[in-house]
mmCIF file of C-alpha atoms in Angstrom:
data_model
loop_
_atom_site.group_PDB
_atom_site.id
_atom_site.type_symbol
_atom_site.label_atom_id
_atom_site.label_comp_id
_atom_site.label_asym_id
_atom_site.label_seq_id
_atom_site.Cartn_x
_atom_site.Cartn_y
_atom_site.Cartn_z
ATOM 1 C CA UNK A 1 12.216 -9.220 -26.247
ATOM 2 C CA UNK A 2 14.749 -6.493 -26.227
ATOM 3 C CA UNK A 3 18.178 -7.132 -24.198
ATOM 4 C CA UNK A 4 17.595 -5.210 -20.800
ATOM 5 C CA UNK A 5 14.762 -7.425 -20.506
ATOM 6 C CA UNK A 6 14.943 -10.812 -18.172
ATOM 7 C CA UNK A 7 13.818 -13.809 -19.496
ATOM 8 C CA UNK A 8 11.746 -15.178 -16.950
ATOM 9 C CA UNK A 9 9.700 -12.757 -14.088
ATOM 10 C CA UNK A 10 8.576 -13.717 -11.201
ATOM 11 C CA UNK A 11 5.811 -11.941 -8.210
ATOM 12 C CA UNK A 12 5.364 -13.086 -5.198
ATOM 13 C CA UNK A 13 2.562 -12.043 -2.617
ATOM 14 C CA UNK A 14 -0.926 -11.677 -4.033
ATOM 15 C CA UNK A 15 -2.437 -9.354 -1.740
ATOM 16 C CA UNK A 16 -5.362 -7.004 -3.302
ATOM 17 C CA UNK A 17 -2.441 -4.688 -4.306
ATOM 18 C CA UNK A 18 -0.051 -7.247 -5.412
ATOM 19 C CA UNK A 19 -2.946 -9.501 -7.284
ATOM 20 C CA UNK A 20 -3.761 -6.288 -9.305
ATOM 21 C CA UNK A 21 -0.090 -5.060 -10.460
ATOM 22 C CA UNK A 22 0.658 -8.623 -11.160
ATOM 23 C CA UNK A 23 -2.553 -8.898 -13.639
ATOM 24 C CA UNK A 24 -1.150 -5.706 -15.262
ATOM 25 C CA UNK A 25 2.538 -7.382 -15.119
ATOM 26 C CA UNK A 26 1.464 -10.661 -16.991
ATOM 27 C CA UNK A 27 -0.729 -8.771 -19.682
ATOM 28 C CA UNK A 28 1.977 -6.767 -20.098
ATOM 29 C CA UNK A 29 4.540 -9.711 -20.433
ATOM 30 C CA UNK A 30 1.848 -12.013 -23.045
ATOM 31 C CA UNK A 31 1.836 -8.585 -25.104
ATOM 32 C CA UNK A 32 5.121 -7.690 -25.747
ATOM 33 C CA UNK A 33 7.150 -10.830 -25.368
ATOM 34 C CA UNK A 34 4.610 -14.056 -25.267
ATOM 35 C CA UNK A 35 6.064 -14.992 -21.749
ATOM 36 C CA UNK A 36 4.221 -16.190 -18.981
ATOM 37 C CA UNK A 37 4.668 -14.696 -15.147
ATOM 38 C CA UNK A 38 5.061 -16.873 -12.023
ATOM 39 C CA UNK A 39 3.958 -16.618 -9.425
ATOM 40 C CA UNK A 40 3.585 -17.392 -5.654
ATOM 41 C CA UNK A 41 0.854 -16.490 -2.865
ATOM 42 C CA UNK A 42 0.531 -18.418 0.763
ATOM 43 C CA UNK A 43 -2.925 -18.939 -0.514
ATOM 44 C CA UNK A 44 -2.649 -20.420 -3.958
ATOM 45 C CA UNK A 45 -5.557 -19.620 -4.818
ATOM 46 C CA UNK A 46 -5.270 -16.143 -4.970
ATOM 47 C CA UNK A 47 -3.749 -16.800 -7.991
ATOM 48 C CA UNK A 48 -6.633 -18.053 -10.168
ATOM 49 C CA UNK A 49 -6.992 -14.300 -11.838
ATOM 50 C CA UNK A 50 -3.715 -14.447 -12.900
ATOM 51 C CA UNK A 51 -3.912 -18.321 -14.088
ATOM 52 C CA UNK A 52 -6.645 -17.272 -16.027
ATOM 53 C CA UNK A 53 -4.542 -14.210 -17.860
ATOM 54 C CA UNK A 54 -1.918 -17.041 -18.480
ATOM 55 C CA UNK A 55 0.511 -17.024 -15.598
ATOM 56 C CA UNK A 56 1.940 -19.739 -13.755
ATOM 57 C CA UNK A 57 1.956 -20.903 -10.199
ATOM 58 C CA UNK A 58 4.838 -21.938 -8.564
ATOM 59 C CA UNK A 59 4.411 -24.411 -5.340
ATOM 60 C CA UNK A 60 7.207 -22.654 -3.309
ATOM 61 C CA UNK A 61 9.052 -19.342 -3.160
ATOM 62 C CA UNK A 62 12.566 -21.265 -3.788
ATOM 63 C CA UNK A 63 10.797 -22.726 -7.394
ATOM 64 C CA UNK A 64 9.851 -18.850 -8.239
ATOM 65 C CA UNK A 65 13.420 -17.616 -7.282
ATOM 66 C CA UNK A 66 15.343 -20.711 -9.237
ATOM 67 C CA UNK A 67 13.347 -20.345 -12.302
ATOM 68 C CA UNK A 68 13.166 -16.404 -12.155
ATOM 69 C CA UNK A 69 15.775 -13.376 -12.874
ATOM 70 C CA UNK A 70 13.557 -10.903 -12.090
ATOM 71 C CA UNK A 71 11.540 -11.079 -8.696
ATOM 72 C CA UNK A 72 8.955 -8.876 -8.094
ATOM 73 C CA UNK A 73 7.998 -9.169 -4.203
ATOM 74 C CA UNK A 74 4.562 -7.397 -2.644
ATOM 75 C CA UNK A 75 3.514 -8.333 0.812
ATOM 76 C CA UNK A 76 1.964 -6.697 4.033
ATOM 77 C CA UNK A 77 4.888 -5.308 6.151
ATOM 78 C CA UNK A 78 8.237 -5.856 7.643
ATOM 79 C CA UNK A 79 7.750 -9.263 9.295
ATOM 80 C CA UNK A 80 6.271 -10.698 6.205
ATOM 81 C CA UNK A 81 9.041 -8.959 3.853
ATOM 82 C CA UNK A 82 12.019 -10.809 6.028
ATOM 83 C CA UNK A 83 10.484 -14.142 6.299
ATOM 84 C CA UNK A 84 10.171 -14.121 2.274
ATOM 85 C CA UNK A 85 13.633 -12.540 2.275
ATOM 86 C CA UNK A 86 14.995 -15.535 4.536
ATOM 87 C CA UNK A 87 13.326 -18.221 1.962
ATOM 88 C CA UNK A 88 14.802 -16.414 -1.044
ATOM 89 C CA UNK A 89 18.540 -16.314 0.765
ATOM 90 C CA UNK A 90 17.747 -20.125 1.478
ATOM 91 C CA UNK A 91 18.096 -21.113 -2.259
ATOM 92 C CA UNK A 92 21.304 -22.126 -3.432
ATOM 93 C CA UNK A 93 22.420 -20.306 -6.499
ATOM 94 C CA UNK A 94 20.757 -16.622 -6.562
ATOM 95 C CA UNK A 95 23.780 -14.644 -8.044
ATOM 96 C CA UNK A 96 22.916 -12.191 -10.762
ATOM 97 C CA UNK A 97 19.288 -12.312 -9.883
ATOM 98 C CA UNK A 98 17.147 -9.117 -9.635
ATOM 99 C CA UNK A 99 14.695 -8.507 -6.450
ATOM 100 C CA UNK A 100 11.903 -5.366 -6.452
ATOM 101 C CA UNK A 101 10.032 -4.887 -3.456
ATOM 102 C CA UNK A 102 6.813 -2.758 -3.893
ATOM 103 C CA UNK A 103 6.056 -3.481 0.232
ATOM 104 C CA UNK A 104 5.913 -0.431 2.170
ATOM 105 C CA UNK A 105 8.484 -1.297 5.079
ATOM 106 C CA UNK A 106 10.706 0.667 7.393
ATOM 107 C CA UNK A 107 13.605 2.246 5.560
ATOM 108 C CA UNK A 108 15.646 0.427 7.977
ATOM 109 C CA UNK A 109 14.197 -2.403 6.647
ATOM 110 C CA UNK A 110 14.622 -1.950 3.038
ATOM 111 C CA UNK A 111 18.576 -1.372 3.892
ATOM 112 C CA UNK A 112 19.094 -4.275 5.788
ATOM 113 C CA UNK A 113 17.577 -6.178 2.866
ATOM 114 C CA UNK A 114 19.968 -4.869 0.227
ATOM 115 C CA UNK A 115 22.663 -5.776 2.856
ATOM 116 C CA UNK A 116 21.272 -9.415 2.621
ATOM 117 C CA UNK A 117 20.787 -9.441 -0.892
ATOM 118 C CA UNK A 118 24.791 -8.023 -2.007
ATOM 119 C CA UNK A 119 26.064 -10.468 0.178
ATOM 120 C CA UNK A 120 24.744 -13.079 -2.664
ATOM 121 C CA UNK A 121 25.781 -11.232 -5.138
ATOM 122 C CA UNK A 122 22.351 -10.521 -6.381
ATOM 123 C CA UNK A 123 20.480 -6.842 -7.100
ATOM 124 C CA UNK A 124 17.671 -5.559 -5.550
ATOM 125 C CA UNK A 125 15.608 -2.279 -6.164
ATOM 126 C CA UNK A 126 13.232 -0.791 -3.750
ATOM 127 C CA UNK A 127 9.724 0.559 -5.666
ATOM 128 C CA UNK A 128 7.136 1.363 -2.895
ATOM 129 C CA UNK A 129 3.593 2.132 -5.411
ATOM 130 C CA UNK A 130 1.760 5.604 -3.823
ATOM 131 C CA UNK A 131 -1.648 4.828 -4.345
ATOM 132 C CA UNK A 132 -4.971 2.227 -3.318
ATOM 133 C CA UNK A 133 -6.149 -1.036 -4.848
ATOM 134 C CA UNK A 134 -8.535 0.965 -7.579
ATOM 135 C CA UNK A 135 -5.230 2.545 -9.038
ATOM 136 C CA UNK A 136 -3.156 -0.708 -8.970
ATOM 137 C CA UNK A 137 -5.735 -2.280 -10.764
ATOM 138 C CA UNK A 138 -5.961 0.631 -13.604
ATOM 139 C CA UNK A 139 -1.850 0.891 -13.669
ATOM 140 C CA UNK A 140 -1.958 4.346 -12.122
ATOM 141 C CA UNK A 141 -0.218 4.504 -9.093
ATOM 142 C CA UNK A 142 3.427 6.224 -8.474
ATOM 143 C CA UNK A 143 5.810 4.403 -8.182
ATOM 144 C CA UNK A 144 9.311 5.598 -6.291
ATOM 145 C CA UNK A 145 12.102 3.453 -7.487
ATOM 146 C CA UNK A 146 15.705 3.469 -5.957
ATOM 147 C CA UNK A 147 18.286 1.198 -6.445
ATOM 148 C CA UNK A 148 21.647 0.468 -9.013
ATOM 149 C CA UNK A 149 21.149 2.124 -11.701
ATOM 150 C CA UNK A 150 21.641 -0.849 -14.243
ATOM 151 C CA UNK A 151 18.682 -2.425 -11.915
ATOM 152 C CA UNK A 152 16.803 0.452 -12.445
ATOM 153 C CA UNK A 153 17.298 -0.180 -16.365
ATOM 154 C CA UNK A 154 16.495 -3.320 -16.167
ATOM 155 C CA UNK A 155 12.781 -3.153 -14.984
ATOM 156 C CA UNK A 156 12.257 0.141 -15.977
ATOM 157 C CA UNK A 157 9.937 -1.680 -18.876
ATOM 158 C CA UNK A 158 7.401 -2.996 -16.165
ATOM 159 C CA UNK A 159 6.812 1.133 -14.353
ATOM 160 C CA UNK A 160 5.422 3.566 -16.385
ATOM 161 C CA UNK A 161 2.641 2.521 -18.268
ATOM 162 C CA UNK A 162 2.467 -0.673 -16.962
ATOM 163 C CA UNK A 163 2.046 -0.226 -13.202
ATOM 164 C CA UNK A 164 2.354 3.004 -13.287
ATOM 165 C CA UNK A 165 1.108 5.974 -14.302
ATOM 166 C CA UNK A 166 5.080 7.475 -13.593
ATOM 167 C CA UNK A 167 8.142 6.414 -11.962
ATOM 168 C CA UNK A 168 10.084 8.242 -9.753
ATOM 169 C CA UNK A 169 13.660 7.554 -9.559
ATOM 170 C CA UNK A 170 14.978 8.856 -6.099
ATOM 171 C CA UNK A 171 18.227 7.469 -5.509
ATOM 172 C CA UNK A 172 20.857 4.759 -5.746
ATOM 173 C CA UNK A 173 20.335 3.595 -1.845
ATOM 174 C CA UNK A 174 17.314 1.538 -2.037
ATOM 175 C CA UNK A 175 16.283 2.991 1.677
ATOM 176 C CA UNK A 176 15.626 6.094 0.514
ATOM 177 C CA UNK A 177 12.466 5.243 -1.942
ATOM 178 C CA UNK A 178 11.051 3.929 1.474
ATOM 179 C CA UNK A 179 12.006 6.749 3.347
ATOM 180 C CA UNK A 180 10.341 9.030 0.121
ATOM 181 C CA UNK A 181 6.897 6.424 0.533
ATOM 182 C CA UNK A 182 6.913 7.231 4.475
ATOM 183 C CA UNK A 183 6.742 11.046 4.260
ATOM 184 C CA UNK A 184 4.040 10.406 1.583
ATOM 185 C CA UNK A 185 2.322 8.410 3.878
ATOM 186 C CA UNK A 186 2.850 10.990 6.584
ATOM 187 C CA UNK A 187 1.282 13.406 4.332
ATOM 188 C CA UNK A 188 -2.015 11.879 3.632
ATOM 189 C CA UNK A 189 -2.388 10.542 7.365
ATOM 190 C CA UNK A 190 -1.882 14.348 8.201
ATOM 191 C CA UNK A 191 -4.545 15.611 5.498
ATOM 192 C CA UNK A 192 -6.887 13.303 7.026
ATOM 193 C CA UNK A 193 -6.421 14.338 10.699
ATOM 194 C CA UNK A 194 -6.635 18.113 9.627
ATOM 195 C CA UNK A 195 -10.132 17.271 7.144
ATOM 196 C CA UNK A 196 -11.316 15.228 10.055
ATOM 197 C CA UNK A 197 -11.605 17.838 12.454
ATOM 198 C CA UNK A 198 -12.228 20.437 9.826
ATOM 199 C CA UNK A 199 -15.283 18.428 9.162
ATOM 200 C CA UNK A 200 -16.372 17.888 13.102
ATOM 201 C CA UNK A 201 -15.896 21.791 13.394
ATOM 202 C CA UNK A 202 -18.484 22.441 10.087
ATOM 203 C CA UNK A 203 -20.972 19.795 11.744
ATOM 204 C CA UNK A 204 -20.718 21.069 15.347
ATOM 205 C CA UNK A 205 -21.305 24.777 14.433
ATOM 206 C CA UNK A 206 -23.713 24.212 11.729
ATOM 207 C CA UNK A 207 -22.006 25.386 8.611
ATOM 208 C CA UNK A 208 -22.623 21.638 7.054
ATOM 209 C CA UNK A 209 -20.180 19.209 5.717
ATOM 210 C CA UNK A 210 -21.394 19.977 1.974
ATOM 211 C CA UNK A 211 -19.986 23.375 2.446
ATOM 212 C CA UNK A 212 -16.515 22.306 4.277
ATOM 213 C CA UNK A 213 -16.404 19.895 1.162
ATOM 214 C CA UNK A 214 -17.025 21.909 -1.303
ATOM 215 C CA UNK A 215 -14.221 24.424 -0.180
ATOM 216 C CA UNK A 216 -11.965 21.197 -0.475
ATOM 217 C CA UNK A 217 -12.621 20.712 -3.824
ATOM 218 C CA UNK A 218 -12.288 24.118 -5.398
ATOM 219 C CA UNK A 219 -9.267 24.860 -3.756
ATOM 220 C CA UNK A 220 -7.604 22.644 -1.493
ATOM 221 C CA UNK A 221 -6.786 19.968 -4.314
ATOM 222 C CA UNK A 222 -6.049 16.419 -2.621
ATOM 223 C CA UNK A 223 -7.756 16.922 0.871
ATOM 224 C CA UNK A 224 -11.178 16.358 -1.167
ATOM 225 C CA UNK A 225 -10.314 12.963 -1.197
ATOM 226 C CA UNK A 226 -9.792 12.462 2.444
ATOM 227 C CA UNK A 227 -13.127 14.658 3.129
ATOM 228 C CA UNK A 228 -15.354 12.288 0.302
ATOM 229 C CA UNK A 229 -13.946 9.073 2.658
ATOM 230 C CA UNK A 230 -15.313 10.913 5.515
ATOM 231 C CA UNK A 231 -18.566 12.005 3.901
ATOM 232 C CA UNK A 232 -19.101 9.127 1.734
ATOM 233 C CA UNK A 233 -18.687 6.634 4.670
ATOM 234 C CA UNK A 234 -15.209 5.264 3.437
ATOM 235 C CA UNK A 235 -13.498 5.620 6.787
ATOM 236 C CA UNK A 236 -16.148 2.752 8.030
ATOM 237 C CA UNK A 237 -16.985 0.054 5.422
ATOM 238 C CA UNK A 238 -20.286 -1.254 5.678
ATOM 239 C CA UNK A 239 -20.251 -4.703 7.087
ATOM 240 C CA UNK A 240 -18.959 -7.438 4.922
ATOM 241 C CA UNK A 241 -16.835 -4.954 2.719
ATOM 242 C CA UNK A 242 -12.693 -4.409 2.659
ATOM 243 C CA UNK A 243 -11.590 -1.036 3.292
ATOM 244 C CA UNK A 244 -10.357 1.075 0.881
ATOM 245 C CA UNK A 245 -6.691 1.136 3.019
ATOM 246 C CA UNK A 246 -6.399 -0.740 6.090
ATOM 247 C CA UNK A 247 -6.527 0.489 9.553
ATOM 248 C CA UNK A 248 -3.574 -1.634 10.929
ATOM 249 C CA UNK A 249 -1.678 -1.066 7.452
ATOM 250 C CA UNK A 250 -2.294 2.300 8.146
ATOM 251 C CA UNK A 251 -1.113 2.297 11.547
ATOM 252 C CA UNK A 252 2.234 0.614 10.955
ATOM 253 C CA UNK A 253 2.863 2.826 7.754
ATOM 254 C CA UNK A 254 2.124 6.119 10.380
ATOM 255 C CA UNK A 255 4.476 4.323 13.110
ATOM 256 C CA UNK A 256 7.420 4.294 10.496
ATOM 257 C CA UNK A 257 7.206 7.944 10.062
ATOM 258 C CA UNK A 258 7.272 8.738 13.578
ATOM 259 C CA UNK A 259 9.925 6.175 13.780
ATOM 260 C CA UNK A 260 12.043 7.959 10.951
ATOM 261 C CA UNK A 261 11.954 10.973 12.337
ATOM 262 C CA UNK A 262 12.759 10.016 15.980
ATOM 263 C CA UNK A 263 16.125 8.919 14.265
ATOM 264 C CA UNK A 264 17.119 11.880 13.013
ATOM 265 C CA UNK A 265 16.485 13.874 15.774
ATOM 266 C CA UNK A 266 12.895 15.495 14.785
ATOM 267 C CA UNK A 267 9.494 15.048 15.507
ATOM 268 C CA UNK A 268 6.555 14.608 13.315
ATOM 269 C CA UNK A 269 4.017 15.637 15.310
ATOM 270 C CA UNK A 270 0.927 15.517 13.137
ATOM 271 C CA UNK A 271 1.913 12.409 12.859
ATOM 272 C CA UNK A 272 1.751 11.419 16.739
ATOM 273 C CA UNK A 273 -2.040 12.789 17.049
ATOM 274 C CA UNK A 274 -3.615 10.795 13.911
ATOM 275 C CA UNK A 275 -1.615 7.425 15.343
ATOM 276 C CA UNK A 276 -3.105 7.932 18.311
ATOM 277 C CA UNK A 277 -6.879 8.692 16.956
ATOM 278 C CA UNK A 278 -6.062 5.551 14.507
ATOM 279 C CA UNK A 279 -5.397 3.276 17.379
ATOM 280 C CA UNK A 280 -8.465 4.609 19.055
ATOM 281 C CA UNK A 281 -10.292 3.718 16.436
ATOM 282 C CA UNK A 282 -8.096 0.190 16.334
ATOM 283 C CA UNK A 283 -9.172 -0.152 19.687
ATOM 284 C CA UNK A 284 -13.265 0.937 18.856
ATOM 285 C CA UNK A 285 -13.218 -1.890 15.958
ATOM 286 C CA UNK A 286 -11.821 -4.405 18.324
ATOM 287 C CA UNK A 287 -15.033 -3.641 20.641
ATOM 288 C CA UNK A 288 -17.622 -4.128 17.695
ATOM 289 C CA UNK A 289 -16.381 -7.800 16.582
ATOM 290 C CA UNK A 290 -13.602 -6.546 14.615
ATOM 291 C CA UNK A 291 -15.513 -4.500 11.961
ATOM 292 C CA UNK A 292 -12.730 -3.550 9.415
ATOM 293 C CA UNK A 293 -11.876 0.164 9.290
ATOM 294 C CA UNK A 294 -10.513 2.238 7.160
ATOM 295 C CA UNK A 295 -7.229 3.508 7.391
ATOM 296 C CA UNK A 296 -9.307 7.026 7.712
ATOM 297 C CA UNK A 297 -11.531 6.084 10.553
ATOM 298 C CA UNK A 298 -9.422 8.504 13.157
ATOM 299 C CA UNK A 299 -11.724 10.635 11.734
ATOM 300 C CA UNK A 300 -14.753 8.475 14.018
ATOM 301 C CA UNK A 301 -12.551 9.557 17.057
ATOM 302 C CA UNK A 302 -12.130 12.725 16.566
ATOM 303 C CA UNK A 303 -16.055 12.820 16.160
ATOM 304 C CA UNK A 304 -16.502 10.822 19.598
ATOM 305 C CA UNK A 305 -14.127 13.333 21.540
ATOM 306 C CA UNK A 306 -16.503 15.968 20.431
ATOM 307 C CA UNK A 307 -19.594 14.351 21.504
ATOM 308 C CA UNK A 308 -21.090 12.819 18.439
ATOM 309 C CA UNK A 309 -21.261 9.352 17.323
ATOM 310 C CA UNK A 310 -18.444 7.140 15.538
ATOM 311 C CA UNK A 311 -21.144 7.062 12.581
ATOM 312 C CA UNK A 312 -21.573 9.935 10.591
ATOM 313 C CA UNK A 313 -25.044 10.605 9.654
ATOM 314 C CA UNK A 314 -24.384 9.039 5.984
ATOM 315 C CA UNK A 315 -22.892 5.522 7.421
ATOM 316 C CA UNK A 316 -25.764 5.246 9.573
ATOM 317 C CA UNK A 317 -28.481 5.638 7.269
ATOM 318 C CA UNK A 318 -26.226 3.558 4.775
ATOM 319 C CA UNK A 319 -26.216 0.991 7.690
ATOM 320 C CA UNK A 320 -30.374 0.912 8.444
ATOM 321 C CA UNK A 321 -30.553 0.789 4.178
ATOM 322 C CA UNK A 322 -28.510 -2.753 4.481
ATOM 323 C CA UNK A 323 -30.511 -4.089 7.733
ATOM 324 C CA UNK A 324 -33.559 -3.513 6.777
ATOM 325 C CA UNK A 325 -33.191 -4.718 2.969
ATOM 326 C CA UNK A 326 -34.877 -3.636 -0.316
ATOM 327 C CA UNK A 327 -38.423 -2.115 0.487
#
């Protein structure tokens, strides 16, 4: 094991996100040094993927953070962040330990934990992931790191090319890799406001969504994503299926970027109109038994407010395919 390396790693919060860079974490850990991860999830067993790959559960957060030096922490948002935070600060003897947070939280958030976390005399890096479950699981999400610089060092072995694809370092105030994961969030909630009614527009007037999408892919680069989780029936799972992102993730991550900006005296405007099509569409799921969305349904909304259906011609057929079974 070479020196910059803790001894003994730690993750807590399975999620789908978390479960899949902690698989990549352990194989990493049984290839290189013959350690085992721990591990801790509210559900324990969550953690029967990474038992299987060798890791080891703990029964509580406080066993994780006494047996651990580094801490790896991913979890759903800010409430769930500082009630993990709280448990951690509850253990005796935490000094010298390091603490990563992958979580996309409010910057404000992320501070306020490093606050918590010097106060014990303990480190802590902030390393929001940019990227859905499909590239956690294949290691290729970004990663934004910011923190102390000898923190940085010290789990630098775990980003690129183990759950990452690249890491970028941003800046020693851990807030500000949270603030960089916000705008990027801003940025894809935008490109899927913009595709959405790009793609009501081709439908209403006839030109086709094939055509609109096909325009996205030869020369708009990343909005042919959002358009294929339009067109492909992404942005409304069939039933019994996770989305891709969630709506209500999606929602909170949108409301931090408004947030942010309010702060500083700006506006994010773009912003403003896909929250409010995303809690529309919140609001639409609610009325059809909660039906998960996808963090791209807006995109129903916009649809609706021009006089067509929530379902696109693909989910619907999709849909009669499921009810009516193999022929």
């Amino acid at each position: 094991m070479t020196s910059n390396k803790p001894q003994v790693v730690g993750w807590i919060g399975l999620g789908s996100m978390g479960l899949a860079m902690a698989q990549n974490v352990q194989r990493f850990l049984q290839k290189d040094t013959k350690s085992q991860l721990r591990f801790w999830n509210r559900t324990a067993s969550r953690g029967a993927p990474l038992e299987l790959l060798g890791g080891i559960g703990c029964e509580s957060i406080a066993q994780l953070v006494t047996e651990c030096d580094l801490i790896f922490i991913s979890t759903s948002d800010d409430a769930a962040l500082n009630g993990i935070i709280d448990q951690m600060l509850a253990v005796k003897y935490i000094d010298g330990k390091l603490f990563v947070d992958t979580t996309t939280v409010h910057p404000n958030t992320t501070k306020e934990t490093d606050e918590k976390l010097k106060k014990r005399n303990a480190s802590f890096v902030a390393a929001p992931v940019f990227g859905a479950t499909p590239a956690a699981q294949s290691g290729t999400v970004l990663m934004a790191m910011a923190g102390p610089t000898q923190a940085i060092d010290k789990i630098a072995p775990f980003g690129k090319g183990v759950i990452a694809r690249d890491v970028m370092i941003v800046s020693d105030q851990p807030e500000k890799a949270t603030l960089l994961k916000t705008l990027g969030n801003f940025i894809v909630a935008g490109a899927m406001e913009i595709v959405g009614e790009a793609h009501v527009l081709a439908e209403k007037s006839e030109l086709g969504a094939d055509m609109l999408e096909k325009l996205l892919e030869l020369n708009f680069g990343m909005m042919y994503s959002s358009s294929a989780r339009m067109t492909q029936g992404v942005y409304m799972p069939e039933e019994g299926q996770s989305p891709l992102s969630n709506l209500n993730l999606g929602i909170k991550d949108v409301q931090h970027g408004i947030s942010c900006a309010k702060d500083v005296g700006t506006r994010l405007r773009v912003a403003e109109v896909a929250l409010e099509n995303m809690v529309r569409a919140r609001d639409f799921s609610d009325a059809h038994g909660g039906r998960p969305l996808d963090s791209s349904s807006g995109y129903g909304i916009i649809r609706q407010d021009a006089g067509l259906d929530f379902e696109n011609t693909f989910v619907k057929e999709r849909d009669t395919r499921k009810e009516n079974g193999p022929s």
